[in-house]
Amino acid sequence: MKQRSTIRATALIATAALALLGGTLGTTAANAATVSPQVIGGEPAPSTPWEVQLVFQQGGTATYGCTGEQINASWVLTANHCVDGTTAMNVYHSNSTTNRGTAIAADRLYSAPAGDIALVHMRTAKTLSSYAPLNLSYTTKSSGSGVIMGYGNRANSVPSTGLYQATVNLTGRSYDAYDGTAQHVTGVSGASNHGDSGGPLLVNGQVVGVCSTGDVADPGANTNAGSNYAVLTQSASWIRSTAGV
C-alpha cells in the first residue's frame, strides 16, 4: 500500500480578509487534518464558474486555502479537513487567485459520514451558469485517466495566479485522510501539491472525488507524483439529502 502524507494547507497572505464572516461557524467535527495537495505542471484551466476558492481560519489568526465545487446555488463540495475545526470561511468565485472578487460568507459546514468529504452552505445564494457535474455512483479504477483541478502552489512551492488542471492516470483503490475510500492517481501532465484540498477529480467530465492526501509530503516539481481523492460514492445519499442534488 502506498504511504500517505498529511500536508499542511498553504497559508494565505492576510489581505484575504475574513471580515465578512461576522462570527464563528459550527462544524460537525474538530481537530483538522490539514492535508492539501495542489497542481504541479499541467496548464491553465478554462473558465470554470463552479470551481471556487475557499479562504478560511481554523482557530487563531492563520489563514488557509482550499478548493471547492459549487453544486447548486447554495452549496459547495470540498474536503472534510477543510471544514474540520474551521471557525470562519469565505467563498470566492473568481478563477484568479490575485483578484478573488467579492466574498460570500459560509454560515454552515457539514462533515460527511464517510470519507474526506464535506459540504459548505453559503449565507447568500449565488446562481451560476453551470454547476459541478457529479457522479455519485463511481467505483475506483486501476486504469484509465482523469483530470484534476486546483488553486495554490505550483512546482517547488511557487504560488499560482489562478486555476490549473492536469491529466492523471487512475491507479487503483486507496484511502483518504479519514480512512475512507479513495481513488489513487499518478500525474501525467501534472500532479498534486500543497494548497488544493477539496479540488475535483473528473472522469469522463464528471466529478467523482475530491483531493485528500499526497503520497509524499513535498513532491517538489514531480509531475508524476501520486495522490488520493476521496470518492463521493461513499457518502452519496448524504450529499443528496443535505444539498438537495
PDB file of C-alpha atoms in Angstrom:
ATOM      1  CA  MET A   1       0.000   0.000   0.000  1.00  0.00           C
ATOM      2  CA  LYS A   2       1.332   3.464  -0.861  1.00  0.00           C
ATOM      3  CA  GLN A   3       2.355   5.697   2.016  1.00  0.00           C
ATOM      4  CA  ARG A   4       0.134   8.718   2.590  1.00  0.00           C
ATOM      5  CA  SER A   5       1.462  12.020   3.884  1.00  0.00           C
ATOM      6  CA  THR A   6      -0.586  14.698   5.566  1.00  0.00           C
ATOM      7  CA  ILE A   7       0.391  18.092   4.186  1.00  0.00           C
ATOM      8  CA  ARG A   8      -0.405  21.417   5.836  1.00  0.00           C
ATOM      9  CA  ALA A   9      -2.704  23.747   3.923  1.00  0.00           C
ATOM     10  CA  THR A  10      -0.982  26.656   2.242  1.00  0.00           C
ATOM     11  CA  ALA A  11      -1.090  29.785   4.387  1.00  0.00           C
ATOM     12  CA  LEU A  12      -2.518  32.813   2.570  1.00  0.00           C
ATOM     13  CA  ILE A  13      -1.451  36.446   2.860  1.00  0.00           C
ATOM     14  CA  ALA A  14      -3.500  38.428   5.383  1.00  0.00           C
ATOM     15  CA  THR A  15      -5.084  40.568   2.650  1.00  0.00           C
ATOM     16  CA  ALA A  16      -7.528  37.703   2.070  1.00  0.00           C
ATOM     17  CA  ALA A  17      -9.763  39.309   4.696  1.00  0.00           C
ATOM     18  CA  LEU A  18     -12.331  37.314   6.637  1.00  0.00           C
ATOM     19  CA  ALA A  19     -14.182  40.383   7.951  1.00  0.00           C
ATOM     20  CA  LEU A  20     -17.354  39.449   6.043  1.00  0.00           C
ATOM     21  CA  LEU A  21     -17.805  36.325   8.124  1.00  0.00           C
ATOM     22  CA  GLY A  22     -19.059  38.195  11.160  1.00  0.00           C
ATOM     23  CA  GLY A  23     -18.611  35.444  13.747  1.00  0.00           C
ATOM     24  CA  THR A  24     -17.807  31.789  14.202  1.00  0.00           C
ATOM     25  CA  LEU A  25     -19.174  28.760  12.404  1.00  0.00           C
ATOM     26  CA  GLY A  26     -20.411  25.494  13.782  1.00  0.00           C
ATOM     27  CA  THR A  27     -18.936  22.341  12.280  1.00  0.00           C
ATOM     28  CA  THR A  28     -19.680  18.673  12.793  1.00  0.00           C
ATOM     29  CA  ALA A  29     -16.055  17.715  13.502  1.00  0.00           C
ATOM     30  CA  ALA A  30     -12.917  19.091  15.150  1.00  0.00           C
ATOM     31  CA  ASN A  31      -9.124  18.884  15.061  1.00  0.00           C
ATOM     32  CA  ALA A  32      -8.406  19.490  11.387  1.00  0.00           C
ATOM     33  CA  ALA A  33      -6.204  17.059   9.487  1.00  0.00           C
ATOM     34  CA  THR A  34      -4.665  19.661   7.198  1.00  0.00           C
ATOM     35  CA  VAL A  35      -3.718  17.698   4.087  1.00  0.00           C
ATOM     36  CA  SER A  36      -3.587  19.807   0.976  1.00  0.00           C
ATOM     37  CA  PRO A  37      -2.364  18.756  -2.454  1.00  0.00           C
ATOM     38  CA  GLN A  38      -2.168  21.235  -5.387  1.00  0.00           C
ATOM     39  CA  VAL A  39      -1.434  21.116  -9.118  1.00  0.00           C
ATOM     40  CA  ILE A  40       2.192  20.908 -10.320  1.00  0.00           C
ATOM     41  CA  GLY A  41       2.695  21.391 -14.045  1.00  0.00           C
ATOM     42  CA  GLY A  42      -0.435  20.990 -16.098  1.00  0.00           C
ATOM     43  CA  GLU A  43      -1.960  24.009 -17.796  1.00  0.00           C
ATOM     44  CA  PRO A  44      -4.263  26.937 -17.017  1.00  0.00           C
ATOM     45  CA  ALA A  45      -7.830  25.638 -16.784  1.00  0.00           C
ATOM     46  CA  PRO A  46     -10.602  27.117 -18.911  1.00  0.00           C
ATOM     47  CA  SER A  47     -13.055  29.455 -17.213  1.00  0.00           C
ATOM     48  CA  THR A  48     -14.965  27.252 -14.735  1.00  0.00           C
ATOM     49  CA  PRO A  49     -17.723  29.164 -12.878  1.00  0.00           C
ATOM     50  CA  TRP A  50     -18.352  26.381 -10.366  1.00  0.00           C
ATOM     51  CA  GLU A  51     -14.717  25.964  -9.277  1.00  0.00           C
ATOM     52  CA  VAL A  52     -14.483  28.190  -6.205  1.00  0.00           C
ATOM     53  CA  GLN A  53     -11.807  29.276  -3.765  1.00  0.00           C
ATOM     54  CA  LEU A  54     -12.304  28.729  -0.031  1.00  0.00           C
ATOM     55  CA  VAL A  55     -10.361  31.009   2.330  1.00  0.00           C
ATOM     56  CA  PHE A  56     -10.680  30.122   5.998  1.00  0.00           C
ATOM     57  CA  GLN A  57      -9.354  30.110   9.545  1.00  0.00           C
ATOM     58  CA  GLN A  58      -9.045  27.107  11.839  1.00  0.00           C
ATOM     59  CA  GLY A  59      -8.683  28.967  15.110  1.00  0.00           C
ATOM     60  CA  GLY A  60      -6.041  31.624  15.703  1.00  0.00           C
ATOM     61  CA  THR A  61      -5.185  34.173  13.019  1.00  0.00           C
ATOM     62  CA  ALA A  62      -3.568  31.997  10.328  1.00  0.00           C
ATOM     63  CA  THR A  63      -5.456  31.924   7.023  1.00  0.00           C
ATOM     64  CA  TYR A  64      -5.596  28.892   4.703  1.00  0.00           C
ATOM     65  CA  GLY A  65      -6.996  27.992   1.308  1.00  0.00           C
ATOM     66  CA  CYS A  66      -8.835  25.056  -0.253  1.00  0.00           C
ATOM     67  CA  THR A  67     -10.694  24.428  -3.495  1.00  0.00           C
ATOM     68  CA  GLY A  68     -14.414  23.735  -3.736  1.00  0.00           C
ATOM     69  CA  GLU A  69     -17.041  22.787  -6.321  1.00  0.00           C
ATOM     70  CA  GLN A  70     -20.350  24.662  -6.256  1.00  0.00           C
ATOM     71  CA  ILE A  71     -23.062  22.056  -6.836  1.00  0.00           C
ATOM     72  CA  ASN A  72     -26.158  24.295  -6.732  1.00  0.00           C
ATOM     73  CA  ALA A  73     -26.991  27.900  -5.844  1.00  0.00           C
ATOM     74  CA  SER A  74     -26.334  27.447  -2.106  1.00  0.00           C
ATOM     75  CA  TRP A  75     -23.919  24.535  -1.615  1.00  0.00           C
ATOM     76  CA  VAL A  76     -20.203  23.878  -2.198  1.00  0.00           C
ATOM     77  CA  LEU A  77     -18.489  20.489  -2.108  1.00  0.00           C
ATOM     78  CA  THR A  78     -14.969  20.214  -0.650  1.00  0.00           C
ATOM     79  CA  ALA A  79     -12.743  18.043   1.571  1.00  0.00           C
ATOM     80  CA  ASN A  80     -13.673  17.343   5.186  1.00  0.00           C
ATOM     81  CA  HIS A  81     -10.310  18.509   6.513  1.00  0.00           C
ATOM     82  CA  CYS A  82     -11.057  21.954   5.044  1.00  0.00           C
ATOM     83  CA  VAL A  83     -14.016  22.357   7.436  1.00  0.00           C
ATOM     84  CA  ASP A  84     -12.744  20.196  10.316  1.00  0.00           C
ATOM     85  CA  GLY A  85     -12.060  22.756  13.057  1.00  0.00           C
ATOM     86  CA  THR A  86     -12.746  25.745  10.793  1.00  0.00           C
ATOM     87  CA  THR A  87     -14.126  28.816  12.576  1.00  0.00           C
ATOM     88  CA  ALA A  88     -14.587  31.228   9.627  1.00  0.00           C
ATOM     89  CA  MET A  89     -14.760  30.775   5.838  1.00  0.00           C
ATOM     90  CA  ASN A  90     -15.313  32.878   2.711  1.00  0.00           C
ATOM     91  CA  VAL A  91     -16.220  31.592  -0.766  1.00  0.00           C
ATOM     92  CA  TYR A  92     -14.786  33.323  -3.854  1.00  0.00           C
ATOM     93  CA  HIS A  93     -15.995  32.722  -7.408  1.00  0.00           C
ATOM     94  CA  SER A  94     -13.095  34.149  -9.400  1.00  0.00           C
ATOM     95  CA  ASN A  95     -10.710  31.681 -11.066  1.00  0.00           C
ATOM     96  CA  SER A  96      -7.916  34.186 -10.307  1.00  0.00           C
ATOM     97  CA  THR A  97      -6.016  33.958  -7.028  1.00  0.00           C
ATOM     98  CA  THR A  98      -4.687  37.513  -7.415  1.00  0.00           C
ATOM     99  CA  ASN A  99      -8.152  39.045  -7.907  1.00  0.00           C
ATOM    100  CA  ARG A 100     -10.634  36.912  -5.983  1.00  0.00           C
ATOM    101  CA  GLY A 101     -13.531  39.320  -6.275  1.00  0.00           C
ATOM    102  CA  THR A 102     -16.360  39.621  -3.766  1.00  0.00           C
ATOM    103  CA  ALA A 103     -16.576  37.112  -0.928  1.00  0.00           C
ATOM    104  CA  ILE A 104     -19.673  35.208   0.144  1.00  0.00           C
ATOM    105  CA  ALA A 105     -19.555  34.080   3.757  1.00  0.00           C
ATOM    106  CA  ALA A 106     -20.193  30.463   4.681  1.00  0.00           C
ATOM    107  CA  ASP A 107     -22.685  30.019   7.500  1.00  0.00           C
ATOM    108  CA  ARG A 108     -22.843  26.235   7.853  1.00  0.00           C
ATOM    109  CA  LEU A 109     -20.218  23.493   7.463  1.00  0.00           C
ATOM    110  CA  TYR A 110     -21.036  19.783   7.388  1.00  0.00           C
ATOM    111  CA  SER A 111     -18.749  16.758   7.543  1.00  0.00           C
ATOM    112  CA  ALA A 112     -19.766  13.657   5.588  1.00  0.00           C
ATOM    113  CA  PRO A 113     -20.439  10.412   7.482  1.00  0.00           C
ATOM    114  CA  ALA A 114     -17.725   8.651   5.471  1.00  0.00           C
ATOM    115  CA  GLY A 115     -14.571   9.856   3.769  1.00  0.00           C
ATOM    116  CA  ASP A 116     -12.745  13.165   3.466  1.00  0.00           C
ATOM    117  CA  ILE A 117     -15.830  14.907   2.085  1.00  0.00           C
ATOM    118  CA  ALA A 118     -17.727  17.990   3.276  1.00  0.00           C
ATOM    119  CA  LEU A 119     -20.414  20.455   2.272  1.00  0.00           C
ATOM    120  CA  VAL A 120     -20.316  24.231   2.761  1.00  0.00           C
ATOM    121  CA  HIS A 121     -23.522  26.282   2.836  1.00  0.00           C
ATOM    122  CA  MET A 122     -23.234  29.890   1.625  1.00  0.00           C
ATOM    123  CA  ARG A 123     -25.047  32.572   3.603  1.00  0.00           C
ATOM    124  CA  THR A 124     -26.152  34.199   0.342  1.00  0.00           C
ATOM    125  CA  ALA A 125     -27.148  32.033  -2.620  1.00  0.00           C
ATOM    126  CA  LYS A 126     -25.379  32.644  -5.936  1.00  0.00           C
ATOM    127  CA  THR A 127     -26.864  31.439  -9.210  1.00  0.00           C
ATOM    128  CA  LEU A 128     -24.279  30.277 -11.755  1.00  0.00           C
ATOM    129  CA  SER A 129     -24.458  29.473 -15.454  1.00  0.00           C
ATOM    130  CA  SER A 130     -23.433  25.894 -14.620  1.00  0.00           C
ATOM    131  CA  TYR A 131     -22.731  23.735 -11.573  1.00  0.00           C
ATOM    132  CA  ALA A 132     -20.261  20.938 -10.933  1.00  0.00           C
ATOM    133  CA  PRO A 133     -21.470  17.715 -12.628  1.00  0.00           C
ATOM    134  CA  LEU A 134     -21.334  14.949 -10.015  1.00  0.00           C
ATOM    135  CA  ASN A 135     -21.027  11.191 -10.450  1.00  0.00           C
ATOM    136  CA  LEU A 136     -22.282   9.695  -7.174  1.00  0.00           C
ATOM    137  CA  SER A 137     -22.044   6.052  -8.289  1.00  0.00           C
ATOM    138  CA  TYR A 138     -18.381   5.919  -9.345  1.00  0.00           C
ATOM    139  CA  THR A 139     -16.224   2.923  -8.387  1.00  0.00           C
ATOM    140  CA  THR A 140     -12.427   3.056  -8.139  1.00  0.00           C
ATOM    141  CA  LYS A 141     -10.431   2.026 -11.210  1.00  0.00           C
ATOM    142  CA  SER A 142      -6.939   0.716 -11.939  1.00  0.00           C
ATOM    143  CA  SER A 143      -6.791   2.003 -15.495  1.00  0.00           C
ATOM    144  CA  GLY A 144      -7.932   4.980 -17.495  1.00  0.00           C
ATOM    145  CA  SER A 145      -7.372   8.669 -16.966  1.00  0.00           C
ATOM    146  CA  GLY A 146      -8.923  11.733 -15.389  1.00  0.00           C
ATOM    147  CA  VAL A 147      -8.396  15.450 -14.877  1.00  0.00           C
ATOM    148  CA  ILE A 148      -7.545  17.239 -11.635  1.00  0.00           C
ATOM    149  CA  MET A 149      -8.052  20.964 -10.997  1.00  0.00           C
ATOM    150  CA  GLY A 150      -6.992  23.335  -8.260  1.00  0.00           C
ATOM    151  CA  TYR A 151      -5.614  26.640  -6.948  1.00  0.00           C
ATOM    152  CA  GLY A 152      -2.453  27.390  -4.977  1.00  0.00           C
ATOM    153  CA  ASN A 153       1.203  26.382  -5.172  1.00  0.00           C
ATOM    154  CA  ARG A 154       2.825  25.184  -8.364  1.00  0.00           C
ATOM    155  CA  ALA A 155       6.139  23.314  -8.616  1.00  0.00           C
ATOM    156  CA  ASN A 156       8.626  23.945  -5.808  1.00  0.00           C
ATOM    157  CA  SER A 157       6.062  25.904  -3.752  1.00  0.00           C
ATOM    158  CA  VAL A 158       5.648  28.780  -6.236  1.00  0.00           C
ATOM    159  CA  PRO A 159       2.191  30.348  -5.720  1.00  0.00           C
ATOM    160  CA  SER A 160      -0.302  30.050  -8.563  1.00  0.00           C
ATOM    161  CA  THR A 161      -2.082  33.037 -10.073  1.00  0.00           C
ATOM    162  CA  GLY A 162      -5.188  31.069 -10.976  1.00  0.00           C
ATOM    163  CA  LEU A 163      -6.923  27.762 -11.624  1.00  0.00           C
ATOM    164  CA  TYR A 164      -4.818  24.975 -13.151  1.00  0.00           C
ATOM    165  CA  GLN A 165      -5.633  21.493 -14.415  1.00  0.00           C
ATOM    166  CA  ALA A 166      -3.658  18.360 -15.279  1.00  0.00           C
ATOM    167  CA  THR A 167      -4.220  14.887 -16.701  1.00  0.00           C
ATOM    168  CA  VAL A 168      -3.672  11.928 -14.336  1.00  0.00           C
ATOM    169  CA  ASN A 169      -3.747   8.145 -14.548  1.00  0.00           C
ATOM    170  CA  LEU A 170      -6.228   6.172 -12.419  1.00  0.00           C
ATOM    171  CA  THR A 171      -4.104   3.680 -10.482  1.00  0.00           C
ATOM    172  CA  GLY A 172      -6.365   1.800  -8.090  1.00  0.00           C
ATOM    173  CA  ARG A 173      -8.189   1.986  -4.771  1.00  0.00           C
ATOM    174  CA  SER A 174      -6.559   3.726  -1.815  1.00  0.00           C
ATOM    175  CA  TYR A 175      -7.538   5.546   1.385  1.00  0.00           C
ATOM    176  CA  ASP A 176      -8.187   9.211   2.121  1.00  0.00           C
ATOM    177  CA  ALA A 177      -7.251  11.254   5.203  1.00  0.00           C
ATOM    178  CA  TYR A 178     -10.198   9.819   7.163  1.00  0.00           C
ATOM    179  CA  ASP A 179      -9.614   6.198   6.084  1.00  0.00           C
ATOM    180  CA  GLY A 180     -12.436   6.420   3.575  1.00  0.00           C
ATOM    181  CA  THR A 181     -12.363   5.033   0.034  1.00  0.00           C
ATOM    182  CA  ALA A 182     -10.139   6.982  -2.343  1.00  0.00           C
ATOM    183  CA  GLN A 183      -9.112   6.840  -5.980  1.00  0.00           C
ATOM    184  CA  HIS A 184      -5.335   6.803  -6.266  1.00  0.00           C
ATOM    185  CA  VAL A 185      -3.929   8.789  -9.192  1.00  0.00           C
ATOM    186  CA  THR A 186      -0.484   9.489 -10.625  1.00  0.00           C
ATOM    187  CA  GLY A 187       0.360  12.529 -12.681  1.00  0.00           C
ATOM    188  CA  VAL A 188       0.703  12.503 -16.461  1.00  0.00           C
ATOM    189  CA  SER A 189       0.848  16.196 -17.436  1.00  0.00           C
ATOM    190  CA  GLY A 190       0.843  17.329 -13.814  1.00  0.00           C
ATOM    191  CA  ALA A 191       0.306  16.222 -10.229  1.00  0.00           C
ATOM    192  CA  SER A 192      -0.890  17.373  -6.802  1.00  0.00           C
ATOM    193  CA  ASN A 193       0.929  19.564  -4.298  1.00  0.00           C
ATOM    194  CA  HIS A 194       0.217  21.894  -1.347  1.00  0.00           C
ATOM    195  CA  GLY A 195      -2.864  24.116  -1.358  1.00  0.00           C
ATOM    196  CA  ASP A 196      -5.571  22.281  -3.348  1.00  0.00           C
ATOM    197  CA  SER A 197      -7.513  20.111  -0.926  1.00  0.00           C
ATOM    198  CA  GLY A 198     -11.120  19.667  -1.993  1.00  0.00           C
ATOM    199  CA  GLY A 199     -10.268  20.073  -5.673  1.00  0.00           C
ATOM    200  CA  PRO A 200     -12.021  17.719  -8.082  1.00  0.00           C
ATOM    201  CA  LEU A 201     -11.028  14.565  -9.884  1.00  0.00           C
ATOM    202  CA  LEU A 202     -13.057  14.475 -13.094  1.00  0.00           C
ATOM    203  CA  VAL A 203     -13.548  11.240 -15.005  1.00  0.00           C
ATOM    204  CA  ASN A 204     -15.495  11.476 -18.270  1.00  0.00           C
ATOM    205  CA  GLY A 205     -16.280  15.089 -17.429  1.00  0.00           C
ATOM    206  CA  GLN A 206     -17.873  14.353 -14.040  1.00  0.00           C
ATOM    207  CA  VAL A 207     -16.590  14.962 -10.513  1.00  0.00           C
ATOM    208  CA  VAL A 208     -16.003  11.574  -8.870  1.00  0.00           C
ATOM    209  CA  GLY A 209     -13.849  12.603  -5.908  1.00  0.00           C
ATOM    210  CA  VAL A 210     -12.172  15.443  -4.021  1.00  0.00           C
ATOM    211  CA  CYS A 211      -8.474  15.855  -3.277  1.00  0.00           C
ATOM    212  CA  SER A 212      -7.452  14.489   0.119  1.00  0.00           C
ATOM    213  CA  THR A 213      -3.781  13.458   0.510  1.00  0.00           C
ATOM    214  CA  GLY A 214      -0.493  13.175  -1.332  1.00  0.00           C
ATOM    215  CA  ASP A 215       1.819  10.168  -1.351  1.00  0.00           C
ATOM    216  CA  VAL A 216       4.738  12.327  -0.171  1.00  0.00           C
ATOM    217  CA  ALA A 217       4.897  15.472   1.931  1.00  0.00           C
ATOM    218  CA  ASP A 218       6.814  17.508  -0.648  1.00  0.00           C
ATOM    219  CA  PRO A 219       6.596  16.421  -4.298  1.00  0.00           C
ATOM    220  CA  GLY A 220       8.740  19.362  -5.412  1.00  0.00           C
ATOM    221  CA  ALA A 221       8.427  19.576  -9.191  1.00  0.00           C
ATOM    222  CA  ASN A 222       7.487  15.928  -9.787  1.00  0.00           C
ATOM    223  CA  THR A 223       4.653  15.990 -12.326  1.00  0.00           C
ATOM    224  CA  ASN A 224       4.230  12.209 -11.913  1.00  0.00           C
ATOM    225  CA  ALA A 225       3.601  12.279  -8.147  1.00  0.00           C
ATOM    226  CA  GLY A 226       0.694  10.311  -6.675  1.00  0.00           C
ATOM    227  CA  SER A 227      -2.285  11.447  -4.611  1.00  0.00           C
ATOM    228  CA  ASN A 228      -5.599  10.213  -3.238  1.00  0.00           C
ATOM    229  CA  TYR A 229      -9.076  11.561  -3.998  1.00  0.00           C
ATOM    230  CA  ALA A 230     -11.954  10.796  -1.615  1.00  0.00           C
ATOM    231  CA  VAL A 231     -14.634   9.033  -3.670  1.00  0.00           C
ATOM    232  CA  LEU A 232     -18.053  10.712  -3.474  1.00  0.00           C
ATOM    233  CA  THR A 233     -19.956   7.428  -3.761  1.00  0.00           C
ATOM    234  CA  GLN A 234     -19.248   6.520  -0.117  1.00  0.00           C
ATOM    235  CA  SER A 235     -21.417   9.448   1.059  1.00  0.00           C
ATOM    236  CA  ALA A 236     -23.712   9.764  -1.965  1.00  0.00           C
ATOM    237  CA  SER A 237     -27.030   9.588  -0.101  1.00  0.00           C
ATOM    238  CA  TRP A 238     -25.808  12.154   2.440  1.00  0.00           C
ATOM    239  CA  ILE A 239     -24.760  14.563  -0.331  1.00  0.00           C
ATOM    240  CA  ARG A 240     -28.162  14.223  -1.986  1.00  0.00           C
ATOM    241  CA  SER A 241     -30.182  14.693   1.192  1.00  0.00           C
ATOM    242  CA  THR A 242     -28.063  17.541   2.623  1.00  0.00           C
ATOM    243  CA  ALA A 243     -27.605  19.639  -0.507  1.00  0.00           C
ATOM    244  CA  GLY A 244     -30.715  18.569  -2.406  1.00  0.00           C
ATOM    245  CA  VAL A 245     -28.920  17.458  -5.570  1.00  0.00           C
TER     246      VAL A 245
END
